[in-house]
């Protein structure tokens, strides 16, 4: 079982524990924790290192939860993550939880990658086109990856539409090597 599958299970469990009013505060708290893990090596070290005991890790997460005004159930949830040694899955849990929250609101999360930064007008046009194609609201995250060379890569859930030069070259390579 991969990390994202486990992360989705934990996200789903937390989502089911919350009432509607707790979803957005939990979403923002998880997002802040994800950002903290990605941008703060000290936090990552505390949670991953066996040097710090369970109580110390729990105190750090509880204090962060309190400061982010997370719903009370988040404290218990984070404690369970620590007990199961799954705290390092917070980024995957955060992304899966955000997806569930968006689905509840009737909004589909979409990730659009391009080789160069897109202009505001281009982003808005892409967002409108996706919303019309999918027949509901979309929340679009734009990423820049110079390896794409040109074109767009659109990810909607587990579906990926890759119209980048690097994606096409990889496709041609696969066809040629398979015969």
mmCIF file of C-alpha atoms in Angstrom:
data_model
loop_
_atom_site.group_PDB
_atom_site.id
_atom_site.type_symbol
_atom_site.label_atom_id
_atom_site.label_comp_id
_atom_site.label_asym_id
_atom_site.label_seq_id
_atom_site.Cartn_x
_atom_site.Cartn_y
_atom_site.Cartn_z
ATOM 1 C CA UNK A 1 0.000 0.000 0.000
ATOM 2 C CA UNK A 2 1.515 3.352 -1.000
ATOM 3 C CA UNK A 3 1.721 6.556 1.035
ATOM 4 C CA UNK A 4 -1.063 8.338 -0.856
ATOM 5 C CA UNK A 5 -3.504 5.444 -0.294
ATOM 6 C CA UNK A 6 -2.753 5.440 3.427
ATOM 7 C CA UNK A 7 -2.969 9.238 3.471
ATOM 8 C CA UNK A 8 -6.407 9.092 1.801
ATOM 9 C CA UNK A 9 -7.646 6.632 4.423
ATOM 10 C CA UNK A 10 -6.563 8.876 7.272
ATOM 11 C CA UNK A 11 -8.006 11.944 5.535
ATOM 12 C CA UNK A 12 -11.307 10.138 5.039
ATOM 13 C CA UNK A 13 -11.397 9.079 8.691
ATOM 14 C CA UNK A 14 -10.816 12.667 9.852
ATOM 15 C CA UNK A 15 -13.373 13.984 7.374
ATOM 16 C CA UNK A 16 -16.013 11.615 8.775
ATOM 17 C CA UNK A 17 -15.288 12.760 12.337
ATOM 18 C CA UNK A 18 -15.969 16.424 11.539
ATOM 19 C CA UNK A 19 -19.235 18.230 11.146
ATOM 20 C CA UNK A 20 -19.584 20.722 8.275
ATOM 21 C CA UNK A 21 -18.412 23.682 10.360
ATOM 22 C CA UNK A 22 -15.151 21.912 11.214
ATOM 23 C CA UNK A 23 -14.123 21.009 7.663
ATOM 24 C CA UNK A 24 -12.598 24.350 6.613
ATOM 25 C CA UNK A 25 -10.707 24.948 9.889
ATOM 26 C CA UNK A 26 -9.322 21.392 9.666
ATOM 27 C CA UNK A 27 -8.423 21.916 6.022
ATOM 28 C CA UNK A 28 -6.484 25.103 6.774
ATOM 29 C CA UNK A 29 -4.780 23.504 9.807
ATOM 30 C CA UNK A 30 -3.690 20.491 7.757
ATOM 31 C CA UNK A 31 -2.489 22.769 4.989
ATOM 32 C CA UNK A 32 -0.448 24.804 7.485
ATOM 33 C CA UNK A 33 1.042 21.618 8.952
ATOM 34 C CA UNK A 34 1.903 20.410 5.451
ATOM 35 C CA UNK A 35 3.572 23.723 4.672
ATOM 36 C CA UNK A 36 5.392 23.614 8.004
ATOM 37 C CA UNK A 37 6.769 20.155 7.294
ATOM 38 C CA UNK A 38 7.872 21.153 3.808
ATOM 39 C CA UNK A 39 9.455 24.483 4.802
ATOM 40 C CA UNK A 40 10.697 23.911 8.349
ATOM 41 C CA UNK A 41 13.412 21.280 8.680
ATOM 42 C CA UNK A 42 13.258 21.541 12.495
ATOM 43 C CA UNK A 43 9.593 20.466 12.577
ATOM 44 C CA UNK A 44 10.282 17.594 10.223
ATOM 45 C CA UNK A 45 13.227 16.564 12.405
ATOM 46 C CA UNK A 46 11.158 16.612 15.612
ATOM 47 C CA UNK A 47 8.435 14.427 14.099
ATOM 48 C CA UNK A 48 10.760 11.989 12.321
ATOM 49 C CA UNK A 49 13.538 11.640 14.882
ATOM 50 C CA UNK A 50 13.551 8.885 17.513
ATOM 51 C CA UNK A 51 15.470 11.324 19.751
ATOM 52 C CA UNK A 52 12.167 13.010 20.640
ATOM 53 C CA UNK A 53 9.704 10.918 22.618
ATOM 54 C CA UNK A 54 5.975 10.583 21.962
ATOM 55 C CA UNK A 55 4.986 13.185 24.559
ATOM 56 C CA UNK A 56 7.346 15.801 23.102
ATOM 57 C CA UNK A 57 6.057 15.210 19.571
ATOM 58 C CA UNK A 58 2.480 15.310 20.838
ATOM 59 C CA UNK A 59 3.130 18.600 22.669
ATOM 60 C CA UNK A 60 4.525 20.176 19.479
ATOM 61 C CA UNK A 61 1.560 19.062 17.343
ATOM 62 C CA UNK A 62 -0.991 20.036 19.997
ATOM 63 C CA UNK A 63 0.519 23.508 20.308
ATOM 64 C CA UNK A 64 0.542 23.962 16.520
ATOM 65 C CA UNK A 65 -3.084 22.780 16.377
ATOM 66 C CA UNK A 66 -4.099 25.221 19.090
ATOM 67 C CA UNK A 67 -2.359 28.128 17.362
ATOM 68 C CA UNK A 68 -4.093 27.292 14.073
ATOM 69 C CA UNK A 69 -7.461 27.151 15.841
ATOM 70 C CA UNK A 70 -8.064 23.640 14.551
ATOM 71 C CA UNK A 71 -11.228 21.790 15.619
ATOM 72 C CA UNK A 72 -10.761 19.885 18.928
ATOM 73 C CA UNK A 73 -10.955 16.508 17.166
ATOM 74 C CA UNK A 74 -7.729 17.402 15.318
ATOM 75 C CA UNK A 75 -5.742 16.954 18.540
ATOM 76 C CA UNK A 76 -6.995 13.391 18.918
ATOM 77 C CA UNK A 77 -6.395 12.756 15.226
ATOM 78 C CA UNK A 78 -2.794 13.987 15.415
ATOM 79 C CA UNK A 79 -2.224 11.876 18.531
ATOM 80 C CA UNK A 80 -3.387 8.798 16.604
ATOM 81 C CA UNK A 81 -1.015 9.677 13.750
ATOM 82 C CA UNK A 82 1.855 9.804 16.242
ATOM 83 C CA UNK A 83 0.826 6.514 17.898
ATOM 84 C CA UNK A 84 0.760 4.796 14.510
ATOM 85 C CA UNK A 85 4.017 6.492 13.468
ATOM 86 C CA UNK A 86 2.254 8.189 10.549
ATOM 87 C CA UNK A 87 2.947 11.879 11.266
ATOM 88 C CA UNK A 88 5.191 12.125 8.213
ATOM 89 C CA UNK A 89 2.126 11.365 6.076
ATOM 90 C CA UNK A 90 0.648 14.782 6.927
ATOM 91 C CA UNK A 91 1.343 16.192 3.421
ATOM 92 C CA UNK A 92 -0.513 13.302 1.755
ATOM 93 C CA UNK A 93 -3.320 13.503 4.328
ATOM 94 C CA UNK A 94 -3.625 17.259 3.811
ATOM 95 C CA UNK A 95 -3.927 16.908 0.023
ATOM 96 C CA UNK A 96 -6.476 14.092 0.277
ATOM 97 C CA UNK A 97 -8.479 16.022 2.887
ATOM 98 C CA UNK A 98 -8.524 19.146 0.694
ATOM 99 C CA UNK A 99 -9.855 17.003 -2.152
ATOM 100 C CA UNK A 100 -12.662 15.638 0.055
ATOM 101 C CA UNK A 101 -13.557 19.133 1.302
ATOM 102 C CA UNK A 102 -13.693 20.452 -2.258
ATOM 103 C CA UNK A 103 -15.875 17.556 -3.389
ATOM 104 C CA UNK A 104 -18.273 18.275 -0.522
ATOM 105 C CA UNK A 105 -18.545 21.853 -1.801
ATOM 106 C CA UNK A 106 -19.053 20.662 -5.392
ATOM 107 C CA UNK A 107 -15.636 21.918 -6.464
ATOM 108 C CA UNK A 108 -13.131 19.757 -8.347
ATOM 109 C CA UNK A 109 -9.431 20.242 -7.647
ATOM 110 C CA UNK A 110 -7.306 20.472 -10.776
ATOM 111 C CA UNK A 111 -3.561 20.864 -11.152
ATOM 112 C CA UNK A 112 -2.259 22.560 -14.298
ATOM 113 C CA UNK A 113 1.448 22.414 -15.085
ATOM 114 C CA UNK A 114 3.253 24.494 -17.670
ATOM 115 C CA UNK A 115 6.870 25.107 -18.697
ATOM 116 C CA UNK A 116 6.615 28.848 -18.098
ATOM 117 C CA UNK A 117 4.452 30.972 -15.790
ATOM 118 C CA UNK A 118 1.045 31.671 -17.304
ATOM 119 C CA UNK A 119 -0.457 35.160 -17.547
ATOM 120 C CA UNK A 120 -3.492 35.942 -15.375
ATOM 121 C CA UNK A 121 -5.777 36.032 -18.445
ATOM 122 C CA UNK A 122 -4.523 32.603 -19.567
ATOM 123 C CA UNK A 123 -5.104 31.157 -16.101
ATOM 124 C CA UNK A 124 -8.624 32.550 -15.997
ATOM 125 C CA UNK A 125 -9.404 31.153 -19.469
ATOM 126 C CA UNK A 126 -8.102 27.707 -18.487
ATOM 127 C CA UNK A 127 -10.163 27.815 -15.278
ATOM 128 C CA UNK A 128 -13.334 28.766 -17.211
ATOM 129 C CA UNK A 129 -12.745 26.064 -19.843
ATOM 130 C CA UNK A 130 -12.199 23.406 -17.176
ATOM 131 C CA UNK A 131 -15.286 24.495 -15.243
ATOM 132 C CA UNK A 132 -17.422 24.291 -18.406
ATOM 133 C CA UNK A 133 -15.946 20.918 -19.418
ATOM 134 C CA UNK A 134 -16.429 19.387 -15.989
ATOM 135 C CA UNK A 135 -19.869 21.000 -15.462
ATOM 136 C CA UNK A 136 -19.032 22.266 -11.951
ATOM 137 C CA UNK A 137 -16.704 24.613 -10.121
ATOM 138 C CA UNK A 138 -12.982 24.001 -10.184
ATOM 139 C CA UNK A 139 -10.145 24.965 -7.901
ATOM 140 C CA UNK A 140 -7.009 25.177 -10.037
ATOM 141 C CA UNK A 141 -3.448 25.018 -8.757
ATOM 142 C CA UNK A 142 -0.925 26.210 -11.328
ATOM 143 C CA UNK A 143 2.613 24.814 -11.279
ATOM 144 C CA UNK A 144 5.652 25.665 -13.365
ATOM 145 C CA UNK A 145 8.024 22.897 -14.466
ATOM 146 C CA UNK A 146 10.639 23.871 -17.067
ATOM 147 C CA UNK A 147 11.129 20.178 -17.930
ATOM 148 C CA UNK A 148 7.806 20.281 -19.799
ATOM 149 C CA UNK A 149 9.473 22.417 -22.526
ATOM 150 C CA UNK A 150 6.058 23.602 -23.808
ATOM 151 C CA UNK A 151 2.374 22.677 -23.542
ATOM 152 C CA UNK A 152 0.172 21.900 -20.551
ATOM 153 C CA UNK A 153 -0.219 18.981 -18.176
ATOM 154 C CA UNK A 154 -3.635 18.825 -16.502
ATOM 155 C CA UNK A 155 -4.349 16.512 -13.578
ATOM 156 C CA UNK A 156 -7.924 15.964 -12.415
ATOM 157 C CA UNK A 157 -7.905 13.493 -9.554
ATOM 158 C CA UNK A 158 -6.083 10.440 -10.865
ATOM 159 C CA UNK A 159 -6.609 11.405 -14.529
ATOM 160 C CA UNK A 160 -3.668 13.087 -16.255
ATOM 161 C CA UNK A 161 -3.863 14.825 -19.634
ATOM 162 C CA UNK A 162 -0.301 15.441 -20.755
ATOM 163 C CA UNK A 163 0.049 17.674 -23.798
ATOM 164 C CA UNK A 164 3.598 18.774 -23.002
ATOM 165 C CA UNK A 165 6.501 18.303 -25.384
ATOM 166 C CA UNK A 166 8.300 16.136 -22.830
ATOM 167 C CA UNK A 167 5.124 14.048 -22.376
ATOM 168 C CA UNK A 168 4.756 13.537 -26.117
ATOM 169 C CA UNK A 169 8.433 12.604 -26.444
ATOM 170 C CA UNK A 170 8.057 10.073 -23.627
ATOM 171 C CA UNK A 171 4.980 8.641 -25.379
ATOM 172 C CA UNK A 172 6.870 8.319 -28.659
ATOM 173 C CA UNK A 173 9.771 6.677 -26.828
ATOM 174 C CA UNK A 174 7.390 4.132 -25.277
ATOM 175 C CA UNK A 175 5.792 3.342 -28.648
ATOM 176 C CA UNK A 176 9.159 2.904 -30.351
ATOM 177 C CA UNK A 177 10.584 0.664 -27.624
ATOM 178 C CA UNK A 178 7.463 -1.515 -27.487
ATOM 179 C CA UNK A 179 7.704 -2.111 -31.193
#
